[in-house]
Amino acid sequence: MKISYTIVRCFTQEMKIFFDENQLLHAPKHEFTGNGLKPYPERPDRINWILEAIEASKLELEISKPEPIDSSQPKLVHTDEYVNFLQKIPRDLKEDAPTMLLVSEARNLPSTFHGNLGRFFFDPATPITASAYTSALGSVSSALAATKDLESNNISVALCRPPGHHATRSHGGGYCFFNNVAIAAELLNRQGKTVSILDVDFHHGNGTQEIFYTTDKVQYISIHADPDSNYPFFWGSMKEIGSENGRGFNLNFPIENTCGEDDYIEILTKSIAELKEYNADVVLISMGFDTYYLDPIAGLNLDVGAYNKMGELLSDFNHIAIILEGGYHQNIGKCFVELLRGLS
Ligand code: SP5
Ligand code: ZN
């Protein structure tokens, strides 16, 4: 008797991708760079590039709309004052950014929206529009839906835009308003779960680091371009290891801007060993594609294949959510698909 069989690589798990259309509303035109006005790189098109590439890839993935949320979720990590300020953006605001950042004690509190921008943003390059709050809330809802989905699936994806990892408890900046990954991690903590955040965006996630700096319930590991010469400059050195209960639970791996795939994978492998040692209930990836070699504002020496390897290495984890951060080149769609292929 001849027994014939085929081995089918089966995708035993569904992978859901969360995204809310409100996230496309925030669409500033320009960014102040210190070297003139430039087209704003954090565009709604970024999401379209990813969705188009997923469609073309024939990967069977389901795009789901997250449950709506309200201001109480951002308030899990952000100050009431900051969240309330964003909630009250004038409806007729076209596009604005602070022209004065508050860096010493204020002796006058302005009543105007523009004047107050300097109290709530740490850089002048994160333009605010009438839709910023609605889009940022949509972005948080995607992150929260993806983490909730881990109760029934091993992997989930949140197409977060605007991104989040630069937003601190009290300030927006770096194109970020609400810290999506931090809000998800905080909620998981409150459900009694430990969390690891691996941040592979080109830029150090100063906001996420700050929010969890003194806790051992969230491990934060970041691989990023050396802050000595890259945004956000004042955070991201190896010396920053956490403090109080959090001592040893913050790990920064600064790398050179010329870093290629082999060196990158070596550091990623080290980071993954640290994640495994901590053994969190849930792993959240702050996923930036601005490490791609053609990125218009950043870029290491990584090509699409690197994201496939990244996905393969990350597929070891059982409860893992991919949370989008930066990445500004049209090819982020292809990079994203390679990541998903590596993961599945
Ligand atoms: C989430 C994220 O990736 N945020 C990055 C914020 C970086 N903001 C400052 C970058 C300055 C880049 N200069 C633009 C030059 C355009 N040719
Ligand atoms: Zn970035």
XYZ file of C-alpha atoms and ligand atoms in Angstrom:
362
model
C 0.000 0.000 0.000
C 1.314 3.385 -0.916
C 0.813 6.073 1.607
C 1.154 9.529 0.236
C 0.876 12.693 2.158
C 1.710 16.279 1.801
C 3.002 18.463 4.530
C 1.091 21.656 4.539
C 2.568 24.521 6.463
C -0.556 25.513 8.221
C -1.271 28.823 9.759
C -2.950 27.365 12.785
C -3.631 30.759 14.180
C -5.619 33.617 12.855
C -3.823 36.902 12.782
C -5.950 39.978 13.196
C -4.868 43.468 12.267
C -6.545 46.309 14.122
C -7.081 49.718 12.610
C -9.699 52.479 12.958
C -10.430 54.863 10.078
C -10.426 57.839 12.459
C -6.669 57.361 12.584
C -6.422 58.820 9.075
C -8.016 62.182 9.961
C -4.924 63.829 11.457
C -3.029 65.005 8.382
C -0.749 68.000 8.916
C 1.032 69.277 5.837
C 4.291 70.556 7.232
C 6.963 69.942 9.793
C 9.304 72.591 11.174
C 12.764 71.047 10.962
C 15.085 73.859 12.035
C 16.111 73.927 8.403
C 12.874 75.157 6.862
C 9.420 73.672 6.509
C 9.368 70.131 5.102
C 6.439 67.920 4.050
C 5.190 66.072 7.136
C 6.504 62.497 6.917
C 4.013 60.916 9.352
C 1.235 60.840 6.731
C -2.050 58.876 6.535
C -0.596 57.271 3.389
C 1.659 55.197 5.620
C -1.365 53.099 6.569
C -2.514 52.827 2.954
C 0.960 51.650 1.881
C 0.781 48.883 4.481
C -2.786 47.852 3.642
C -2.004 47.780 -0.102
C 1.076 45.625 0.441
C -0.878 43.204 2.638
C -3.557 42.966 -0.050
C -0.962 42.301 -2.763
C 0.797 39.691 -0.606
C -2.183 37.303 -0.532
C -1.497 36.669 3.140
C -4.813 35.781 4.700
C -5.262 38.390 7.319
C -8.323 39.957 8.755
C -8.507 43.716 9.214
C -10.713 44.494 12.220
C -12.128 47.701 13.594
C -11.308 48.120 17.287
C -13.889 48.830 19.987
C -14.158 52.583 20.596
C -12.599 53.939 23.801
C -12.749 57.246 25.705
C -10.316 59.565 27.467
C -10.079 57.264 30.504
C -7.677 54.892 28.703
C -5.032 57.507 27.781
C -5.358 58.721 31.384
C -3.985 55.373 32.554
C -0.502 56.725 31.747
C -0.929 60.409 30.848
C -1.757 63.316 33.144
C -5.376 64.457 33.195
C -4.178 67.941 32.286
C -2.453 66.764 29.087
C -5.331 64.528 27.942
C -7.919 67.253 28.677
C -5.847 69.778 26.716
C -5.834 67.557 23.621
C -9.522 66.838 24.045
C -10.217 70.562 23.782
C -8.341 71.320 20.563
C -10.326 74.085 18.778
C -12.458 72.506 16.067
C -11.406 75.123 13.513
C -7.663 74.649 14.109
C -5.880 74.113 10.791
C -2.369 73.247 11.821
C -0.354 74.574 14.725
C 2.829 73.892 16.691
C 4.318 75.614 19.723
C 6.594 78.578 19.170
C 7.631 78.630 22.831
C 8.430 75.525 24.884
C 8.003 75.944 28.634
C 11.378 75.031 30.149
C 11.336 77.071 33.363
C 8.694 78.135 35.851
C 5.811 79.943 34.156
C 4.833 83.274 35.715
C 1.895 83.682 33.382
C -0.510 81.040 32.189
C -1.826 81.993 28.762
C -5.488 81.437 27.981
C -4.983 80.809 24.269
C -4.591 77.355 22.734
C -1.416 78.370 20.898
C 0.206 79.755 24.026
C -0.534 76.566 25.955
C 0.974 74.281 23.303
C 4.377 74.967 24.837
C 3.227 73.447 28.144
C 2.256 70.136 26.585
C 4.786 69.477 23.791
C 8.532 68.966 24.082
C 9.381 69.661 20.445
C 8.092 72.148 17.843
C 8.010 69.467 15.110
C 4.787 67.684 16.079
C 2.062 69.702 14.363
C -1.370 69.599 15.985
C -4.590 69.572 13.934
C -8.282 69.638 14.841
C -8.325 65.835 14.404
C -5.220 65.037 16.443
C -7.201 63.886 19.503
C -9.650 61.747 17.507
C -6.855 60.088 15.536
C -4.684 59.564 18.608
C -7.615 57.982 20.475
C -8.236 55.688 17.488
C -4.582 54.697 17.563
C -4.817 53.770 21.269
C -7.992 51.770 20.593
C -6.131 49.715 17.965
C -3.313 48.937 20.403
C -5.785 47.928 23.120
C -7.830 45.746 20.759
C -4.649 43.963 19.645
C -3.589 43.205 23.219
C -7.089 42.016 24.117
C -7.006 39.726 21.087
C -4.020 37.932 22.654
C -6.518 36.301 25.025
C -7.593 34.128 22.079
C -4.688 34.338 19.595
C -0.902 34.172 19.843
C -0.071 37.087 17.573
C -1.906 40.306 16.818
C -1.138 43.528 15.024
C -2.130 47.164 15.650
C -1.635 49.668 12.839
C -1.084 52.554 15.212
C -0.953 55.955 13.617
C -0.220 58.492 15.047
C 2.686 56.654 16.692
C 3.214 56.729 20.457
C 6.615 55.850 21.889
C 7.943 59.419 22.268
C 4.894 60.655 24.237
C 5.699 61.046 27.936
C 3.209 61.174 30.809
C 2.679 64.899 30.369
C 3.974 65.818 26.904
C 3.516 64.994 23.241
C 6.355 65.125 20.713
C 8.120 63.155 17.990
C 4.841 62.918 16.002
C 3.298 61.185 19.063
C 0.297 62.184 21.204
C -0.721 59.171 23.282
C 1.764 56.424 24.082
C -0.130 53.488 22.565
C 2.246 50.742 23.684
C 2.546 52.150 27.217
C -1.232 52.361 27.665
C -1.551 48.731 26.526
C 1.242 47.644 28.898
C -0.247 49.550 31.829
C -3.646 47.952 31.287
C -2.053 44.478 31.140
C -0.164 45.259 34.372
C -3.450 46.187 36.052
C -4.803 42.806 34.968
C -1.886 41.228 36.869
C 0.243 40.466 33.810
C 3.922 41.288 33.331
C 4.957 42.857 30.027
C 8.107 43.206 27.951
C 8.305 46.015 25.419
C 10.883 45.577 22.675
C 11.301 48.849 20.788
C 12.933 48.495 17.374
C 12.040 51.920 15.976
C 15.083 53.870 14.665
C 14.546 56.393 17.485
C 14.754 55.724 21.213
C 11.305 55.550 22.847
C 11.947 58.163 25.505
C 8.270 58.308 26.508
C 7.905 54.578 27.091
C 11.198 54.496 28.989
C 10.101 57.362 31.228
C 6.696 55.867 31.997
C 8.080 52.531 33.211
C 11.482 53.659 34.536
C 10.781 52.771 38.167
C 8.784 49.540 37.789
C 9.852 45.908 37.494
C 6.455 44.938 36.054
C 7.379 46.195 32.594
C 10.729 45.424 30.992
C 11.726 47.995 28.344
C 14.400 47.100 25.784
C 15.252 49.458 22.932
C 17.581 49.164 19.937
C 18.048 52.567 18.317
C 20.409 55.022 16.647
C 22.877 56.551 19.104
C 21.200 59.564 20.784
C 24.564 61.322 20.822
C 23.763 62.405 17.265
C 20.130 61.370 16.755
C 16.660 62.384 17.963
C 15.625 62.332 20.860
C 19.216 63.226 21.960
C 18.651 63.384 25.722
C 17.622 59.771 26.319
C 18.684 56.379 25.052
C 22.216 55.815 26.396
C 23.297 52.470 27.831
C 23.677 54.084 31.256
C 19.895 54.381 31.558
C 19.097 51.108 33.314
C 16.008 52.092 35.350
C 15.778 53.180 38.967
C 14.165 52.085 42.255
C 12.193 48.850 41.627
C 12.834 49.324 37.919
C 16.628 49.083 38.215
C 17.842 46.553 35.661
C 14.546 46.461 33.776
C 15.419 49.194 31.265
C 17.944 48.246 28.595
C 19.196 50.529 25.844
C 21.248 49.332 22.888
C 22.425 52.386 20.923
C 23.842 51.503 17.495
C 25.663 53.314 14.697
C 23.647 54.860 11.860
C 25.548 52.658 9.404
C 24.436 49.445 11.141
C 23.666 46.667 8.614
C 21.616 43.491 8.837
C 24.226 41.194 10.426
C 25.093 43.588 13.242
C 21.430 44.403 13.759
C 20.398 40.755 14.024
C 23.224 40.158 16.499
C 21.893 42.865 18.827
C 18.331 41.709 18.290
C 19.385 38.185 19.295
C 20.922 39.556 22.507
C 17.733 41.498 23.229
C 15.638 38.401 22.656
C 17.769 36.483 25.162
C 16.978 39.230 27.714
C 13.267 38.988 26.888
C 13.353 35.230 27.413
C 15.081 35.608 30.745
C 12.457 38.066 31.985
C 9.738 35.719 30.687
C 6.845 38.210 30.615
C 3.231 37.130 30.148
C 2.957 39.381 27.085
C 5.533 40.804 24.651
C 4.728 44.079 22.883
C 6.853 45.196 19.940
C 7.185 48.925 19.288
C 7.682 48.340 15.584
C 9.345 51.102 13.610
C 10.319 50.738 9.969
C 12.400 53.923 9.942
C 15.436 51.610 10.189
C 14.858 50.843 6.469
C 17.773 52.101 4.362
C 15.654 54.424 2.194
C 13.779 56.084 5.066
C 13.484 59.820 4.295
C 14.164 61.084 7.842
C 16.212 58.292 9.423
C 17.437 54.884 8.193
C 20.033 52.256 9.087
C 21.394 49.850 6.495
C 18.468 47.424 6.583
C 16.662 46.090 3.518
C 13.291 44.285 3.410
C 14.875 40.880 4.164
C 15.935 42.058 7.620
C 12.276 42.359 8.669
C 11.623 38.763 7.648
C 14.477 37.635 9.933
C 13.146 39.876 12.666
C 9.743 38.206 12.339
C 11.297 34.736 12.468
C 13.212 35.544 15.639
C 10.103 37.008 17.259
C 7.921 34.036 16.325
C 9.345 32.219 19.378
C 7.063 34.198 21.667
C 3.593 33.063 22.614
C 1.675 36.228 23.281
C 3.035 38.953 21.091
C 1.461 42.099 19.675
C 3.028 44.263 16.982
C 2.371 47.959 17.631
C 3.313 50.292 14.778
C 5.566 53.275 15.537
C 7.599 55.083 12.812
C 8.717 54.343 9.231
C 8.183 56.891 6.483
C 9.130 55.345 3.131
C 6.500 53.897 0.784
C 8.242 50.502 0.993
C 7.240 50.119 4.658
C 4.352 48.099 3.177
C 6.794 45.509 1.830
C 8.788 45.590 5.067
C 5.592 44.964 7.044
C 4.603 42.001 4.872
C 8.058 40.456 5.314
C 7.760 40.858 9.082
C 4.383 39.072 9.021
C 5.766 36.300 6.801
C 8.624 35.794 9.242
C 6.218 35.705 12.167
C 3.808 33.160 10.716
C 7.729 57.896 15.863
C 8.916 58.530 15.217
O 9.602 57.884 14.430
N 9.161 59.835 15.488
C 10.291 60.482 14.929
C 10.335 61.924 15.270
C 11.543 62.585 14.661
N 11.375 63.991 14.613
C 12.494 64.792 14.230
C 13.176 64.305 13.004
C 13.917 65.394 12.297
C 14.160 64.932 10.897
N 14.487 65.979 10.025
C 13.716 65.925 8.799
C 14.561 66.141 7.617
C 13.736 65.920 6.380
N 14.569 65.819 5.238
Zn 11.163 56.631 14.727
